[in-house]
Amino acid sequence: MSWSAWELRPWTVLAFILFCLTVSPSAADEASILIKEIGRASNESLLWGPYRPNVYFGVRSRIPKSLVTGLLWAKVEDYQNIQNNFRYTCEQNEGMAGYGWDEYDVRRGGRQLVKDAGNNIDIQTEFVKVPGGSNGGSWGMRIKGTPRDDATTDLKTTVAFSVALEGLGAIDIANAPDPLGFEGSVTVDGNSPELGHFKLDITPGPTTNSNPEHTHASYQDKPLDRTIVHTFQIPEENLWQTRPLMFAALKQEIDRYIETYGAEDSPPPYQVFTMAHKPSDGNVHMIQKVFEGAFEFDVLFSSGSASKPMTSETLTKEIGDVAKTTSQRFSRVLSPEQPYNKPKYKTFAQSLFSNLIGGIGYFYGDAIVDRSYAVEYDEENEGFWEEAAEARTRAQGRLEGPYELFTSIPSRPFFPRGFLWDEGFHLLPVIEWDIDLTLEIVKSWFNLMDSDGWIGREQILGPEARSKVPSEFQVQYPHYANPPTLFLVLEAFIDKLQSQNGSKVQEAEDLDGHNLPGLYSAHLISPEAALQYLRNLYPLLKRHYFWFRKTQRGDIKTYDREACSTKEAYRWRGRTVKHILTSGIDDYPRPQPPHPGELHVDLISWMGMMTRSIKRIADVVGETDDMLEFAEYEKAILRNIDDLHWNAQAKTYCDATIDDYEESVHVCHKGYVSIFPFMLGLLPSDSPKLGAILNQIVNPDELWSDFGIRSLSKQDEFYGTDENYWRSPVWMNMNYLIISRLLELAQGTGPYQQKAHSMYRRLRRNLVENVFRQWETTGFAWEQYNPETGAGQRTQHFTGWTSLVVLIMKMPDLGGGGGGGGGGHDEL
């Protein structure tokens, strides 16, 4: 069979090559073909998706110049509230009773439900991809509206579907002209250099759809049982402004109605709030429908390179197949363990995980960076925070790029962009589901690195992303770091590689061109592909590592500090009196006033984890000299964590600063910072300091609560004060690190095994039950949880690292009875 014939089924090609790999020796050229085919096939399966997480539903491809679609809707039953009724971008305060993906797989599709209580309607969006051709295959979406129980029996809803094209090419309405609007399907015929020829069909839906009728004269000019198309030609940089674009078109039509009929003979609101039917040449088409009661219609994308077009029949079949196989795969890969192996917990876990990966987006655009490299940014003088603030007012951030990023996000309504330290936590559940997707995202982040080794901690790419960020936070600074959590993900990948134990052939035998398991774990099945990936990434990892060592160094020698190493000390840059935003734990109490001689225990702990990780990677890729060098760094860091940060009197780890007598002193605030060496796995199971750390965690007067581990001790003078962001609330990412270490202790040997066992089981129950309870009550996962009441706080729909609860549910129960009920008050 020729290679050209295989191109219609790229995922089958991968299955074929992987099969060949398992039954015959691998020559260098076979490995090269394999690696290229893995990359090509994976890109094909990931090309299209709902990669616009800032909107309730919008599909695009992950290339810079793409077809871009979006969905808008509103209740149109009065004249007063229309501006507030329109839904498009995800917002915090739109009266939602919950929204998100019930089930989703990035490579295949899934189902999302938006419970729009404010508009008295539930909007369901189903999206699936069908392989075939050379441009990511075809895809389809089914959009359903179901009036809620409190809706009127004849609820009027207007729905608009936007189709825009970035870059060169064209999108043309293929229907024959009709001044009254289009009957039947609306067809958009398109082409672009990147996507080739394609076609979009927006169907009328089933005959059960109903459209409002009325006797006003305006109906004769624009009957609402037709589909309205309004075309725009706008600058490419404004294509994202779909909602104001539609409002401008609505206003033109409203003005015409007022001029024609006057205020006394106005058409009904569901007629008034329609655009003029003006299909023409342009780069944006707004396709509007008006429904009465429940409704349904399809959007069918057919790639010109596919062997057959996408149809509603194919869409129906694929929706059922995707739902079945995704649920089955979730049960196999991420199913909760006892006592959470009940249907309600599986539904919760699958929804939470689906929303994590359903929030994956593709971002492309320029970024604002201050590369003035002002001397004040070194933060070496006393009063440095004031000097740095003044320098920032003089400097002018400049646009750089464009850059592209493929990433998940913390929250669709509030943080719909890439955050560096969040992403490492996001990918810990994702790597259990789809290793290859995880590695693709990791690579995308490291490809953002500049020549010095810096990666911006917040990726605000392009005007659409900047529209969600206050101007004072848009500028990124090349001396600002962020916790290197992506190295946690790479360690997880190394763990998987090293625990294969002969399972490679079985994985290959399970390959199926339709269900795509080979594309979830090709880098695990193929050692050659894994090794090549790590070798390609390794120079970037080294550059990033040594950037950290250079830019975030701390001062030991100036203050005659006693330590094993004179080099292994670290201090976050970007410090102000109240915050270290770069640390990720913004307002956690730190030494006062800030001092250039400060040393931060959380940062040296991150450096310890980072060093351990890159040492392991150097070993895997055969960089023996580097591995030995990193081993020496690691040894020195572990010694200095104790020498510089352990306070024997407080029995905890502490930040260090310089007092009025120029002496190094500890400033101890028990909480997440004080247990960082433990959380990142830097303490051996027989460490003499481990007992005090565990006592600190389990003490209800310190960190323990019935809803998880507090961020700051109840005994601390700053507990719950000021903005109270990291000064008491329970955060899932930190709790995940804690419970992971407790599980390791409980399953290992050592003097603290039994204590860790009991703490682990109680903490697992407290975390899972509270997040589940809040999800059931509010419809959302939350950014943080109140340590006194368990209530979700701050940002809603925070399906980023709060989704780590899915991995906690997957952890073993460890026996001992209980779980799944009770309040978490067991005695230790």
Short mmCIF file of N, CA and C in Angstrom, two decimals, residues 648-713:
data_model
loop_
_atom_site.label_atom_id
_atom_site.label_comp_id
_atom_site.label_asym_id
_atom_site.label_seq_id
_atom_site.Cartn_x
_atom_site.Cartn_y
_atom_site.Cartn_z
N ALA A 648 15.58 25.68 65.07
CA ALA A 648 15.45 24.61 66.06
C ALA A 648 14.44 24.96 67.14
N GLN A 649 14.33 26.25 67.47
CA GLN A 649 13.39 26.65 68.52
C GLN A 649 11.95 26.54 68.03
N ALA A 650 11.69 27.04 66.83
CA ALA A 650 10.33 26.98 66.29
C ALA A 650 10.02 25.61 65.70
N LYS A 651 11.06 24.79 65.50
CA LYS A 651 10.90 23.46 64.92
C LYS A 651 10.21 23.51 63.56
N THR A 652 10.70 24.41 62.73
CA THR A 652 10.14 24.54 61.39
C THR A 652 11.15 25.24 60.50
N TYR A 653 10.86 25.26 59.20
CA TYR A 653 11.68 25.99 58.25
C TYR A 653 11.17 27.42 58.12
N CYS A 654 12.12 28.35 57.99
CA CYS A 654 11.77 29.76 58.01
C CYS A 654 12.53 30.54 56.94
N ASP A 655 11.94 31.63 56.47
CA ASP A 655 12.70 32.59 55.68
C ASP A 655 13.77 33.21 56.57
N ALA A 656 14.78 33.77 55.94
CA ALA A 656 15.84 34.46 56.68
C ALA A 656 15.95 35.90 56.18
N THR A 657 16.35 36.79 57.09
CA THR A 657 16.58 38.18 56.72
C THR A 657 17.73 38.72 57.55
N ILE A 658 17.99 40.02 57.42
CA ILE A 658 19.08 40.67 58.14
C ILE A 658 18.48 41.68 59.11
N ASP A 659 18.88 41.59 60.38
CA ASP A 659 18.31 42.50 61.38
C ASP A 659 19.09 43.81 61.44
N ASP A 660 18.74 44.64 62.41
CA ASP A 660 19.36 45.96 62.54
C ASP A 660 20.84 45.89 62.86
N TYR A 661 21.29 44.73 63.33
CA TYR A 661 22.70 44.56 63.68
C TYR A 661 23.47 43.84 62.58
N GLU A 662 22.87 43.77 61.42
CA GLU A 662 23.48 43.12 60.27
C GLU A 662 23.72 41.63 60.51
N GLU A 663 22.89 41.03 61.33
CA GLU A 663 22.96 39.60 61.61
C GLU A 663 21.84 38.89 60.85
N SER A 664 22.12 37.67 60.42
CA SER A 664 21.10 36.86 59.77
C SER A 664 20.18 36.25 60.82
N VAL A 665 18.88 36.45 60.64
CA VAL A 665 17.89 35.93 61.59
C VAL A 665 16.76 35.26 60.82
N HIS A 666 16.09 34.36 61.50
CA HIS A 666 14.93 33.71 60.91
C HIS A 666 13.66 34.51 61.18
N VAL A 667 12.78 34.51 60.21
CA VAL A 667 11.43 35.04 60.38
C VAL A 667 10.47 33.91 60.06
N CYS A 668 9.80 33.42 61.09
CA CYS A 668 9.03 32.18 60.96
C CYS A 668 7.53 32.46 60.91
N HIS A 669 6.91 32.05 59.84
CA HIS A 669 5.46 32.09 59.71
C HIS A 669 5.02 30.69 59.30
N LYS A 670 4.54 29.94 60.27
CA LYS A 670 4.17 28.56 59.99
C LYS A 670 3.01 28.50 59.00
N GLY A 671 3.17 27.65 58.03
CA GLY A 671 2.18 27.52 56.96
C GLY A 671 2.82 26.83 55.78
N TYR A 672 2.29 27.09 54.61
CA TYR A 672 2.82 26.42 53.43
C TYR A 672 4.32 26.63 53.26
N VAL A 673 4.79 27.88 53.45
CA VAL A 673 6.21 28.16 53.26
C VAL A 673 7.07 27.33 54.20
N SER A 674 6.64 27.17 55.42
CA SER A 674 7.47 26.50 56.43
C SER A 674 7.56 25.00 56.22
N ILE A 675 6.70 24.43 55.36
CA ILE A 675 6.76 23.00 55.12
C ILE A 675 7.13 22.68 53.67
N PHE A 676 7.64 23.68 52.94
CA PHE A 676 7.97 23.46 51.53
C PHE A 676 8.97 22.33 51.30
N PRO A 677 10.03 22.21 52.10
CA PRO A 677 10.95 21.08 51.86
C PRO A 677 10.25 19.73 51.93
N PHE A 678 9.28 19.61 52.83
CA PHE A 678 8.50 18.39 52.92
C PHE A 678 7.60 18.23 51.70
N MET A 679 6.88 19.29 51.32
CA MET A 679 5.92 19.19 50.22
C MET A 679 6.58 18.78 48.91
N LEU A 680 7.83 19.19 48.70
CA LEU A 680 8.50 18.89 47.44
C LEU A 680 9.38 17.65 47.52
N GLY A 681 9.19 16.87 48.58
CA GLY A 681 9.86 15.58 48.67
C GLY A 681 11.35 15.66 48.92
N LEU A 682 11.80 16.68 49.64
CA LEU A 682 13.23 16.88 49.89
C LEU A 682 13.68 16.33 51.24
N LEU A 683 12.73 15.82 52.04
CA LEU A 683 13.08 15.24 53.34
C LEU A 683 12.98 13.73 53.27
N PRO A 684 14.01 13.00 53.65
CA PRO A 684 13.91 11.53 53.68
C PRO A 684 12.93 11.08 54.75
N SER A 685 12.45 9.84 54.61
CA SER A 685 11.41 9.34 55.51
C SER A 685 11.89 9.21 56.95
N ASP A 686 13.21 9.19 57.16
CA ASP A 686 13.72 9.09 58.53
C ASP A 686 14.33 10.41 59.02
N SER A 687 13.98 11.51 58.36
CA SER A 687 14.52 12.81 58.76
C SER A 687 14.11 13.13 60.20
N PRO A 688 15.04 13.57 61.04
CA PRO A 688 14.68 13.93 62.42
C PRO A 688 13.76 15.15 62.49
N LYS A 689 13.64 15.88 61.39
CA LYS A 689 12.78 17.07 61.37
C LYS A 689 11.35 16.74 60.95
N LEU A 690 11.16 15.53 60.44
CA LEU A 690 9.87 15.18 59.87
C LEU A 690 8.76 15.13 60.92
N GLY A 691 9.09 14.67 62.12
CA GLY A 691 8.07 14.59 63.16
C GLY A 691 7.47 15.94 63.48
N ALA A 692 8.33 16.97 63.61
CA ALA A 692 7.83 18.31 63.91
C ALA A 692 6.99 18.86 62.76
N ILE A 693 7.39 18.56 61.53
CA ILE A 693 6.62 19.02 60.38
C ILE A 693 5.24 18.39 60.37
N LEU A 694 5.16 17.08 60.61
CA LEU A 694 3.86 16.41 60.64
C LEU A 694 3.00 16.93 61.78
N ASN A 695 3.61 17.20 62.93
CA ASN A 695 2.84 17.74 64.05
C ASN A 695 2.26 19.11 63.71
N GLN A 696 3.03 19.90 62.99
CA GLN A 696 2.58 21.22 62.58
C GLN A 696 1.38 21.10 61.64
N ILE A 697 1.45 20.16 60.72
CA ILE A 697 0.37 19.99 59.74
C ILE A 697 -0.90 19.50 60.40
N VAL A 698 -0.79 18.55 61.32
CA VAL A 698 -1.97 17.88 61.86
C VAL A 698 -2.61 18.64 63.02
N ASN A 699 -1.93 19.64 63.54
CA ASN A 699 -2.45 20.38 64.70
C ASN A 699 -3.59 21.30 64.27
N PRO A 700 -4.81 21.11 64.79
CA PRO A 700 -5.93 21.97 64.40
C PRO A 700 -5.77 23.42 64.84
N ASP A 701 -4.88 23.67 65.78
CA ASP A 701 -4.59 25.05 66.17
C ASP A 701 -3.53 25.68 65.27
N GLU A 702 -2.99 24.88 64.36
CA GLU A 702 -1.99 25.39 63.41
C GLU A 702 -2.55 25.31 61.98
N LEU A 703 -2.35 24.19 61.29
CA LEU A 703 -2.68 24.12 59.87
C LEU A 703 -3.87 23.24 59.53
N TRP A 704 -4.18 22.28 60.37
CA TRP A 704 -5.23 21.32 60.04
C TRP A 704 -6.62 21.95 60.13
N SER A 705 -7.47 21.64 59.14
CA SER A 705 -8.88 22.00 59.23
C SER A 705 -9.70 20.84 58.69
N ASP A 706 -10.99 20.87 58.91
CA ASP A 706 -11.86 19.80 58.42
C ASP A 706 -12.04 19.85 56.90
N PHE A 707 -11.44 20.85 56.26
CA PHE A 707 -11.64 21.03 54.82
C PHE A 707 -10.32 21.03 54.04
N GLY A 708 -9.24 20.75 54.73
CA GLY A 708 -7.93 20.73 54.09
C GLY A 708 -6.91 21.48 54.93
N ILE A 709 -5.68 21.53 54.45
CA ILE A 709 -4.59 22.17 55.18
C ILE A 709 -4.60 23.67 54.89
N ARG A 710 -4.63 24.46 55.95
CA ARG A 710 -4.64 25.92 55.81
C ARG A 710 -3.32 26.42 55.22
N SER A 711 -3.38 27.59 54.62
CA SER A 711 -2.18 28.19 54.06
C SER A 711 -1.31 28.83 55.13
N LEU A 712 -1.89 29.23 56.24
CA LEU A 712 -1.15 29.89 57.32
C LEU A 712 -1.69 29.42 58.66
N SER A 713 -0.81 29.32 59.63
CA SER A 713 -1.20 28.84 60.96
C SER A 713 -2.22 29.78 61.60
#
